[in-house]
Amino acid sequence: MLIRWGWLCPWLAILLAAGVLVAFGLNWWSALLAALFLVCPALLLWGLYVTRPQPDEADAPTDGMLMDWTAPFYDIYCSAIGLGEGFRAQTLRVAAIQPGEKVLDVGCGTGVLTRMAAEAAGKAGSTMGIDPGADMIRVAREKARRTGNAAGFKVAAIERLPFADAQFDVVLASLMLHHLPPATRRAGLAEVHRVLKPGGRLVVADFQQPTNLAWWLVLWPFLMMPSVADNLRGLLPNQIREAGFSRIEIRGYRAGLITFMTAVKSPQIGG
Ligand SMILES: C[S@@+](CC[C@H](N)C(=O)[O-])C[C@H]1O[C@@H](n2cnc3c(N)ncnc32)[C@H](O)[C@@H]1O
């Protein structure tokens, strides 16, 4: 119902705003023009929301923070804030994916990294991206189809991975753990540990304790947001350890805020 008739709302809002301006003495044409400018931001937002293509499947249930509404312009946004190709290339260097490996990208978003991982794993390997946001997965699938990339995509959440135990050589978690409240993050990391083969590795790129004061000045309000606060307080390596991983190593930094980390599932099954 909302989707069907939602487009009327901005126009009604414009008429209403124009009516108010007429009551203040403007003539109807000036009032309509002024109202159009007043309501334009709302109109744009509604336009984006109402006209976006509807995904053919539902989001996966999660209390993680989705970013579905950004799906159509997410890649442009990442490049604009310095998380474009250079950042992806750095993540891949840390992941060191070998031809033939089985890779899972959790919280893959529009699948930029997933598609790069699929190229690194080659024909002998396989790569799967999961995200609870159906819009993100729709965009990821579409981009893979257009570029002839072999990566597969599923709507799913990290805390309920639809895969059997010990399936993957590598799990990538890029900029997604800070979207998970603490309990979901614990459940998600345990799931990642379950689906990795013994000796398999987890590769994390995410916010860490800022290394300079300027970042603290910008980011301190996020200390009130439990999912992000854990990262800013530097708790991530310990949380990864608590999920059963060992050999947790910091492999690089970006802009004094993002850390690249690797961790290994013990080669002993159940270890
Ligand atoms: C900032 S985006 C990162 C996307 C991509 N990995 C990247 O590097 O650009 C965070 C992603 O985490 C996803 N997310 C939120 N809750 C999640 C969950 N419970 N399981 C898996 N992904 C989740 C969001 O839908 C979103 O696509």
mmCIF file of C-alpha atoms and ligand atoms in Angstrom:
data_model
loop_
_atom_site.group_PDB
_atom_site.id
_atom_site.type_symbol
_atom_site.label_atom_id
_atom_site.label_comp_id
_atom_site.label_asym_id
_atom_site.label_seq_id
_atom_site.Cartn_x
_atom_site.Cartn_y
_atom_site.Cartn_z
ATOM 1 C CA MET A 1 0.000 0.000 0.000
ATOM 2 C CA LEU A 2 2.753 2.438 1.069
ATOM 3 C CA ILE A 3 4.855 1.456 -1.936
ATOM 4 C CA ARG A 4 1.849 1.823 -4.287
ATOM 5 C CA TRP A 5 0.616 5.220 -3.144
ATOM 6 C CA GLY A 6 3.752 6.574 -1.459
ATOM 7 C CA TRP A 7 4.625 8.701 -4.516
ATOM 8 C CA LEU A 8 1.557 10.864 -3.768
ATOM 9 C CA CYS A 9 2.945 11.980 -0.394
ATOM 10 C CA PRO A 10 5.592 14.433 -1.647
ATOM 11 C CA TRP A 11 3.119 16.027 -4.050
ATOM 12 C CA LEU A 12 0.565 16.377 -1.267
ATOM 13 C CA ALA A 13 3.316 17.857 0.907
ATOM 14 C CA ILE A 14 4.132 20.368 -1.852
ATOM 15 C CA LEU A 15 0.451 21.343 -2.192
ATOM 16 C CA LEU A 16 0.113 21.662 1.567
ATOM 17 C CA ALA A 17 3.284 23.796 1.838
ATOM 18 C CA ALA A 18 2.040 25.947 -1.090
ATOM 19 C CA GLY A 19 -1.356 26.335 0.651
ATOM 20 C CA VAL A 20 0.378 27.586 3.796
ATOM 21 C CA LEU A 21 2.445 30.070 1.749
ATOM 22 C CA VAL A 22 -0.728 31.327 -0.009
ATOM 23 C CA ALA A 23 -2.282 31.860 3.424
ATOM 24 C CA PHE A 24 0.747 34.082 4.147
ATOM 25 C CA GLY A 25 -0.042 36.205 1.099
ATOM 26 C CA LEU A 26 1.935 34.647 -1.800
ATOM 27 C CA ASN A 27 0.157 34.063 -5.098
ATOM 28 C CA TRP A 28 -0.388 30.389 -6.053
ATOM 29 C CA TRP A 29 2.397 30.194 -8.700
ATOM 30 C CA SER A 30 5.094 31.670 -6.433
ATOM 31 C CA ALA A 31 3.826 29.550 -3.578
ATOM 32 C CA LEU A 32 4.012 26.377 -5.672
ATOM 33 C CA LEU A 33 7.536 27.192 -6.824
ATOM 34 C CA ALA A 34 8.728 27.988 -3.304
ATOM 35 C CA ALA A 35 7.038 24.847 -1.962
ATOM 36 C CA LEU A 36 8.752 22.773 -4.637
ATOM 37 C CA PHE A 37 12.130 24.025 -3.438
ATOM 38 C CA LEU A 38 11.166 23.498 0.189
ATOM 39 C CA VAL A 39 9.961 19.959 -0.355
ATOM 40 C CA CYS A 40 12.587 19.012 -2.961
ATOM 41 C CA PRO A 41 14.903 17.136 -0.560
ATOM 42 C CA ALA A 42 11.928 15.097 0.685
ATOM 43 C CA LEU A 43 10.847 14.536 -2.914
ATOM 44 C CA LEU A 44 14.296 13.221 -3.838
ATOM 45 C CA LEU A 45 14.389 10.850 -0.881
ATOM 46 C CA TRP A 46 10.911 9.522 -1.615
ATOM 47 C CA GLY A 47 11.810 9.162 -5.282
ATOM 48 C CA LEU A 48 14.860 7.086 -4.364
ATOM 49 C CA TYR A 49 12.861 4.946 -1.952
ATOM 50 C CA VAL A 50 9.722 4.402 -4.019
ATOM 51 C CA THR A 51 11.262 3.922 -7.437
ATOM 52 C CA ARG A 52 14.120 1.670 -6.388
ATOM 53 C CA PRO A 53 13.636 -1.799 -7.892
ATOM 54 C CA GLN A 54 12.073 -4.157 -5.369
ATOM 55 C CA PRO A 55 14.230 -7.196 -4.563
ATOM 56 C CA ASP A 56 12.565 -10.524 -5.325
ATOM 57 C CA GLU A 57 13.452 -11.947 -1.903
ATOM 58 C CA ALA A 58 13.136 -10.706 1.663
ATOM 59 C CA ASP A 59 16.013 -9.482 3.850
ATOM 60 C CA ALA A 60 17.458 -12.114 6.211
ATOM 61 C CA PRO A 61 16.399 -11.445 9.817
ATOM 62 C CA THR A 62 19.198 -9.894 11.871
ATOM 63 C CA ASP A 63 19.727 -7.154 14.408
ATOM 64 C CA GLY A 64 22.851 -6.112 12.493
ATOM 65 C CA MET A 65 22.657 -2.727 10.796
ATOM 66 C CA LEU A 66 21.639 -2.996 7.134
ATOM 67 C CA MET A 67 22.616 -0.458 4.483
ATOM 68 C CA ASP A 68 20.176 -1.538 1.797
ATOM 69 C CA TRP A 69 19.049 1.955 0.949
ATOM 70 C CA THR A 70 22.605 2.773 -0.153
ATOM 71 C CA ALA A 71 22.828 -0.211 -2.526
ATOM 72 C CA PRO A 72 22.381 1.758 -5.805
ATOM 73 C CA PHE A 73 25.183 4.217 -4.987
ATOM 74 C CA TYR A 74 27.216 2.309 -2.348
ATOM 75 C CA ASP A 75 30.274 1.754 -4.593
ATOM 76 C CA ILE A 76 30.465 5.423 -5.602
ATOM 77 C CA TYR A 77 30.110 6.422 -1.948
ATOM 78 C CA CYS A 78 32.988 4.087 -0.920
ATOM 79 C CA SER A 79 35.291 5.536 -3.579
ATOM 80 C CA ALA A 80 34.333 9.065 -2.539
ATOM 81 C CA ILE A 81 35.433 8.444 1.070
ATOM 82 C CA GLY A 82 38.725 6.784 0.117
ATOM 83 C CA LEU A 83 37.567 3.166 0.332
ATOM 84 C CA GLY A 84 37.742 2.457 -3.373
ATOM 85 C CA GLU A 85 40.142 0.306 -5.377
ATOM 86 C CA GLY A 86 43.261 1.019 -3.276
ATOM 87 C CA PHE A 87 41.493 -0.186 -0.131
ATOM 88 C CA ARG A 88 40.164 -3.324 -1.856
ATOM 89 C CA ALA A 89 43.579 -4.108 -3.294
ATOM 90 C CA GLN A 90 45.149 -3.754 0.171
ATOM 91 C CA THR A 91 42.516 -6.139 1.620
ATOM 92 C CA LEU A 92 43.224 -8.692 -1.098
ATOM 93 C CA ARG A 93 46.985 -8.488 -0.549
ATOM 94 C CA VAL A 94 46.425 -9.289 3.132
ATOM 95 C CA ALA A 95 44.033 -12.135 2.249
ATOM 96 C CA ALA A 96 46.606 -13.637 -0.161
ATOM 97 C CA ILE A 97 43.954 -15.834 -1.799
ATOM 98 C CA GLN A 98 45.470 -18.694 -3.767
ATOM 99 C CA PRO A 99 44.035 -20.200 -6.965
ATOM 100 C CA GLY A 100 41.722 -23.077 -6.048
ATOM 101 C CA GLU A 101 40.725 -21.732 -2.612
ATOM 102 C CA LYS A 102 37.107 -21.615 -1.388
ATOM 103 C CA VAL A 103 36.284 -18.105 -0.186
ATOM 104 C CA LEU A 104 33.330 -16.689 1.751
ATOM 105 C CA ASP A 105 32.778 -12.912 1.998
ATOM 106 C CA VAL A 106 30.455 -12.167 4.950
ATOM 107 C CA GLY A 107 28.473 -8.916 4.828
ATOM 108 C CA CYS A 108 29.599 -8.576 1.217
ATOM 109 C CA GLY A 109 27.419 -5.536 0.403
ATOM 110 C CA THR A 110 27.470 -4.938 -3.354
ATOM 111 C CA GLY A 111 30.187 -7.594 -3.719
ATOM 112 C CA VAL A 112 33.153 -5.492 -4.927
ATOM 113 C CA LEU A 113 35.630 -7.478 -2.828
ATOM 114 C CA THR A 114 33.787 -10.756 -3.494
ATOM 115 C CA ARG A 115 34.254 -10.373 -7.236
ATOM 116 C CA MET A 116 37.951 -9.528 -6.817
ATOM 117 C CA ALA A 117 38.338 -12.592 -4.557
ATOM 118 C CA ALA A 118 36.619 -14.764 -7.186
ATOM 119 C CA GLU A 119 39.208 -13.650 -9.729
ATOM 120 C CA ALA A 120 42.038 -14.483 -7.315
ATOM 121 C CA ALA A 121 40.565 -17.935 -6.535
ATOM 122 C CA GLY A 122 40.232 -18.617 -10.272
ATOM 123 C CA LYS A 123 38.254 -21.322 -12.010
ATOM 124 C CA ALA A 124 39.566 -24.035 -9.705
ATOM 125 C CA GLY A 125 38.267 -22.176 -6.634
ATOM 126 C CA SER A 126 34.901 -20.731 -5.677
ATOM 127 C CA THR A 127 33.703 -17.574 -3.968
ATOM 128 C CA MET A 128 30.431 -16.846 -2.217
ATOM 129 C CA GLY A 129 29.194 -13.530 -0.784
ATOM 130 C CA ILE A 130 26.431 -13.290 1.810
ATOM 131 C CA ASP A 131 24.557 -10.281 3.101
ATOM 132 C CA PRO A 132 21.204 -9.994 4.921
ATOM 133 C CA GLY A 133 20.263 -7.041 2.697
ATOM 134 C CA ALA A 134 18.353 -8.314 -0.345
ATOM 135 C CA ASP A 135 18.971 -5.021 -2.203
ATOM 136 C CA MET A 136 22.734 -5.359 -1.696
ATOM 137 C CA ILE A 137 22.643 -8.935 -2.991
ATOM 138 C CA ARG A 138 20.523 -7.944 -5.992
ATOM 139 C CA VAL A 139 23.100 -5.277 -6.961
ATOM 140 C CA ALA A 140 25.999 -7.710 -6.311
ATOM 141 C CA ARG A 141 24.436 -10.392 -8.532
ATOM 142 C CA GLU A 142 23.702 -7.886 -11.278
ATOM 143 C CA LYS A 143 27.299 -6.591 -11.274
ATOM 144 C CA ALA A 144 28.715 -10.131 -11.338
ATOM 145 C CA ARG A 145 26.404 -11.021 -14.240
ATOM 146 C CA ARG A 146 27.406 -7.904 -16.199
ATOM 147 C CA THR A 147 31.140 -8.535 -15.732
ATOM 148 C CA GLY A 148 30.952 -12.325 -16.260
ATOM 149 C CA ASN A 149 32.325 -12.869 -12.742
ATOM 150 C CA ALA A 150 31.937 -16.330 -11.173
ATOM 151 C CA ALA A 151 31.151 -15.166 -7.591
ATOM 152 C CA GLY A 152 27.869 -16.457 -6.148
ATOM 153 C CA PHE A 153 25.672 -14.481 -3.741
ATOM 154 C CA LYS A 154 23.120 -15.434 -1.073
ATOM 155 C CA VAL A 155 20.829 -13.451 1.217
ATOM 156 C CA ALA A 156 21.950 -14.602 4.689
ATOM 157 C CA ALA A 157 23.254 -13.259 7.987
ATOM 158 C CA ILE A 158 26.642 -14.049 9.552
ATOM 159 C CA GLU A 159 25.006 -15.385 12.736
ATOM 160 C CA ARG A 160 23.157 -18.115 10.767
ATOM 161 C CA LEU A 161 25.424 -19.142 7.896
ATOM 162 C CA PRO A 162 23.666 -21.537 5.498
ATOM 163 C CA PHE A 163 26.778 -23.705 5.005
ATOM 164 C CA ALA A 164 28.014 -27.008 6.379
ATOM 165 C CA ASP A 165 30.968 -27.161 8.799
ATOM 166 C CA ALA A 166 34.552 -26.795 7.528
ATOM 167 C CA GLN A 167 33.720 -25.612 3.981
ATOM 168 C CA PHE A 168 35.943 -22.595 3.359
ATOM 169 C CA ASP A 169 39.671 -21.859 3.188
ATOM 170 C CA VAL A 170 39.213 -18.106 3.692
ATOM 171 C CA VAL A 171 36.483 -15.906 5.201
ATOM 172 C CA LEU A 172 36.593 -12.170 4.448
ATOM 173 C CA ALA A 173 34.843 -9.682 6.761
ATOM 174 C CA SER A 174 35.314 -6.220 5.306
ATOM 175 C CA LEU A 175 33.841 -3.207 7.149
ATOM 176 C CA MET A 176 30.996 -5.327 8.491
ATOM 177 C CA LEU A 177 31.779 -6.409 12.067
ATOM 178 C CA HIS A 178 31.110 -2.850 13.297
ATOM 179 C CA HIS A 179 27.526 -3.329 12.041
ATOM 180 C CA LEU A 180 26.886 -6.069 14.608
ATOM 181 C CA PRO A 181 25.805 -5.558 18.228
ATOM 182 C CA PRO A 182 28.042 -7.504 20.659
ATOM 183 C CA ALA A 183 25.889 -10.682 20.991
ATOM 184 C CA THR A 184 25.370 -10.937 17.215
ATOM 185 C CA ARG A 185 29.067 -10.384 16.649
ATOM 186 C CA ARG A 186 29.923 -13.239 19.065
ATOM 187 C CA ALA A 187 27.415 -15.547 17.310
ATOM 188 C CA GLY A 188 28.702 -14.449 13.887
ATOM 189 C CA LEU A 189 32.377 -15.056 14.701
ATOM 190 C CA ALA A 190 31.462 -18.509 16.081
ATOM 191 C CA GLU A 191 29.684 -19.270 12.797
ATOM 192 C CA VAL A 192 32.691 -18.124 10.776
ATOM 193 C CA HIS A 193 34.891 -20.406 12.884
ATOM 194 C CA ARG A 194 32.477 -23.315 12.248
ATOM 195 C CA VAL A 195 32.424 -22.980 8.438
ATOM 196 C CA LEU A 196 36.210 -22.546 8.084
ATOM 197 C CA LYS A 197 38.312 -25.616 7.390
ATOM 198 C CA PRO A 198 40.883 -26.427 10.084
ATOM 199 C CA GLY A 199 43.859 -24.187 9.258
ATOM 200 C CA GLY A 200 41.552 -21.799 7.352
ATOM 201 C CA ARG A 201 41.937 -18.064 7.859
ATOM 202 C CA LEU A 202 39.715 -15.138 8.735
ATOM 203 C CA VAL A 203 40.620 -11.787 7.192
ATOM 204 C CA VAL A 204 39.121 -8.687 8.817
ATOM 205 C CA ALA A 205 39.300 -5.092 7.600
ATOM 206 C CA ASP A 206 37.512 -2.836 10.070
ATOM 207 C CA PHE A 207 37.662 0.177 12.340
ATOM 208 C CA GLN A 208 40.018 -0.112 15.258
ATOM 209 C CA GLN A 209 41.115 2.132 18.093
ATOM 210 C CA PRO A 210 41.970 5.412 16.282
ATOM 211 C CA THR A 211 45.697 6.105 16.276
ATOM 212 C CA ASN A 212 45.363 9.880 16.310
ATOM 213 C CA LEU A 213 43.495 12.532 18.250
ATOM 214 C CA ALA A 214 41.776 13.971 15.151
ATOM 215 C CA TRP A 215 39.844 10.722 14.652
ATOM 216 C CA TRP A 216 38.870 10.641 18.327
ATOM 217 C CA LEU A 217 37.465 14.168 18.028
ATOM 218 C CA VAL A 218 35.271 13.061 15.124
ATOM 219 C CA LEU A 219 34.337 9.608 16.356
ATOM 220 C CA TRP A 220 33.806 9.858 20.122
ATOM 221 C CA PRO A 221 29.963 10.024 19.738
ATOM 222 C CA PHE A 222 30.128 6.484 18.293
ATOM 223 C CA LEU A 223 31.295 5.258 21.696
ATOM 224 C CA MET A 224 27.569 5.362 22.525
ATOM 225 C CA MET A 225 26.770 2.887 19.736
ATOM 226 C CA PRO A 226 27.590 -0.604 21.077
ATOM 227 C CA SER A 227 28.491 -2.173 17.697
ATOM 228 C CA VAL A 228 31.018 0.531 16.776
ATOM 229 C CA ALA A 229 32.194 1.145 20.344
ATOM 230 C CA ASP A 230 33.707 -2.349 20.595
ATOM 231 C CA ASN A 231 35.932 -1.529 17.618
ATOM 232 C CA LEU A 232 36.909 1.929 18.856
ATOM 233 C CA ARG A 233 37.844 0.463 22.245
ATOM 234 C CA GLY A 234 40.140 -2.032 20.513
ATOM 235 C CA LEU A 235 38.165 -5.125 21.622
ATOM 236 C CA LEU A 236 38.049 -6.809 18.218
ATOM 237 C CA PRO A 237 41.242 -8.934 18.416
ATOM 238 C CA ASN A 238 40.119 -10.358 21.757
ATOM 239 C CA GLN A 239 36.622 -11.112 20.453
ATOM 240 C CA ILE A 240 38.183 -12.997 17.532
ATOM 241 C CA ARG A 241 40.350 -14.956 19.992
ATOM 242 C CA GLU A 242 37.296 -15.777 22.128
ATOM 243 C CA ALA A 243 35.611 -17.274 19.039
ATOM 244 C CA GLY A 244 38.384 -19.907 18.961
ATOM 245 C CA PHE A 245 40.879 -18.333 16.542
ATOM 246 C CA SER A 246 44.618 -18.159 17.114
ATOM 247 C CA ARG A 247 47.595 -16.396 15.468
ATOM 248 C CA ILE A 248 45.758 -13.064 15.363
ATOM 249 C CA GLU A 249 47.999 -10.646 13.520
ATOM 250 C CA ILE A 250 47.635 -7.001 12.535
ATOM 251 C CA ARG A 251 48.771 -6.817 8.907
ATOM 252 C CA GLY A 252 48.359 -3.140 8.100
ATOM 253 C CA TYR A 253 46.529 0.125 8.664
ATOM 254 C CA ARG A 254 44.677 2.618 6.538
ATOM 255 C CA ALA A 255 44.226 6.297 7.371
ATOM 256 C CA GLY A 256 44.991 5.671 11.067
ATOM 257 C CA LEU A 257 41.560 4.139 11.586
ATOM 258 C CA ILE A 258 41.100 0.896 9.645
ATOM 259 C CA THR A 259 43.088 -2.192 10.577
ATOM 260 C CA PHE A 260 43.717 -5.306 8.519
ATOM 261 C CA MET A 261 43.820 -8.438 10.644
ATOM 262 C CA THR A 262 44.229 -12.135 10.005
ATOM 263 C CA ALA A 263 43.405 -15.044 12.326
ATOM 264 C CA VAL A 264 43.641 -18.784 11.888
ATOM 265 C CA LYS A 265 41.371 -21.654 12.879
ATOM 266 C CA SER A 266 43.488 -24.227 14.633
ATOM 267 C CA PRO A 267 44.471 -27.088 12.313
ATOM 268 C CA GLN A 268 43.118 -29.473 15.006
ATOM 269 C CA ILE A 269 39.408 -30.130 14.383
ATOM 270 C CA GLY A 270 37.440 -28.639 17.268
ATOM 271 C CA GLY A 271 40.497 -26.637 18.361
HETATM 272 C C1 LIG B 1 29.658 -1.048 5.396
HETATM 273 S S1 LIG B 1 28.915 -2.415 4.597
HETATM 274 C C2 LIG B 1 30.354 -3.331 4.047
HETATM 275 C C3 LIG B 1 30.105 -4.031 2.744
HETATM 276 C C4 LIG B 1 31.319 -4.685 2.111
HETATM 277 N N1 LIG B 1 31.813 -5.797 2.896
HETATM 278 C C5 LIG B 1 32.405 -3.684 1.875
HETATM 279 O O1 LIG B 1 33.553 -3.925 2.279
HETATM 280 O O2 LIG B 1 32.139 -2.661 1.227
HETATM 281 C C6 LIG B 1 28.343 -3.421 5.943
HETATM 282 C C7 LIG B 1 27.513 -4.581 5.469
HETATM 283 O O3 LIG B 1 27.253 -5.439 6.588
HETATM 284 C C8 LIG B 1 25.988 -6.003 6.353
HETATM 285 N N2 LIG B 1 25.447 -6.635 7.567
HETATM 286 C C9 LIG B 1 24.701 -6.077 8.552
HETATM 287 N N3 LIG B 1 24.330 -7.024 9.439
HETATM 288 C C10 LIG B 1 24.851 -8.199 9.004
HETATM 289 C C11 LIG B 1 24.790 -9.552 9.459
HETATM 290 N N4 LIG B 1 24.122 -9.882 10.575
HETATM 291 N N5 LIG B 1 25.420 -10.503 8.743
HETATM 292 C C12 LIG B 1 26.107 -10.188 7.622
HETATM 293 N N6 LIG B 1 26.196 -8.927 7.130
HETATM 294 C C13 LIG B 1 25.576 -7.946 7.810
HETATM 295 C C14 LIG B 1 25.157 -4.843 5.821
HETATM 296 O O4 LIG B 1 24.004 -5.285 5.157
HETATM 297 C C15 LIG B 1 26.154 -4.161 4.896
HETATM 298 O O5 LIG B 1 26.041 -4.604 3.579
#
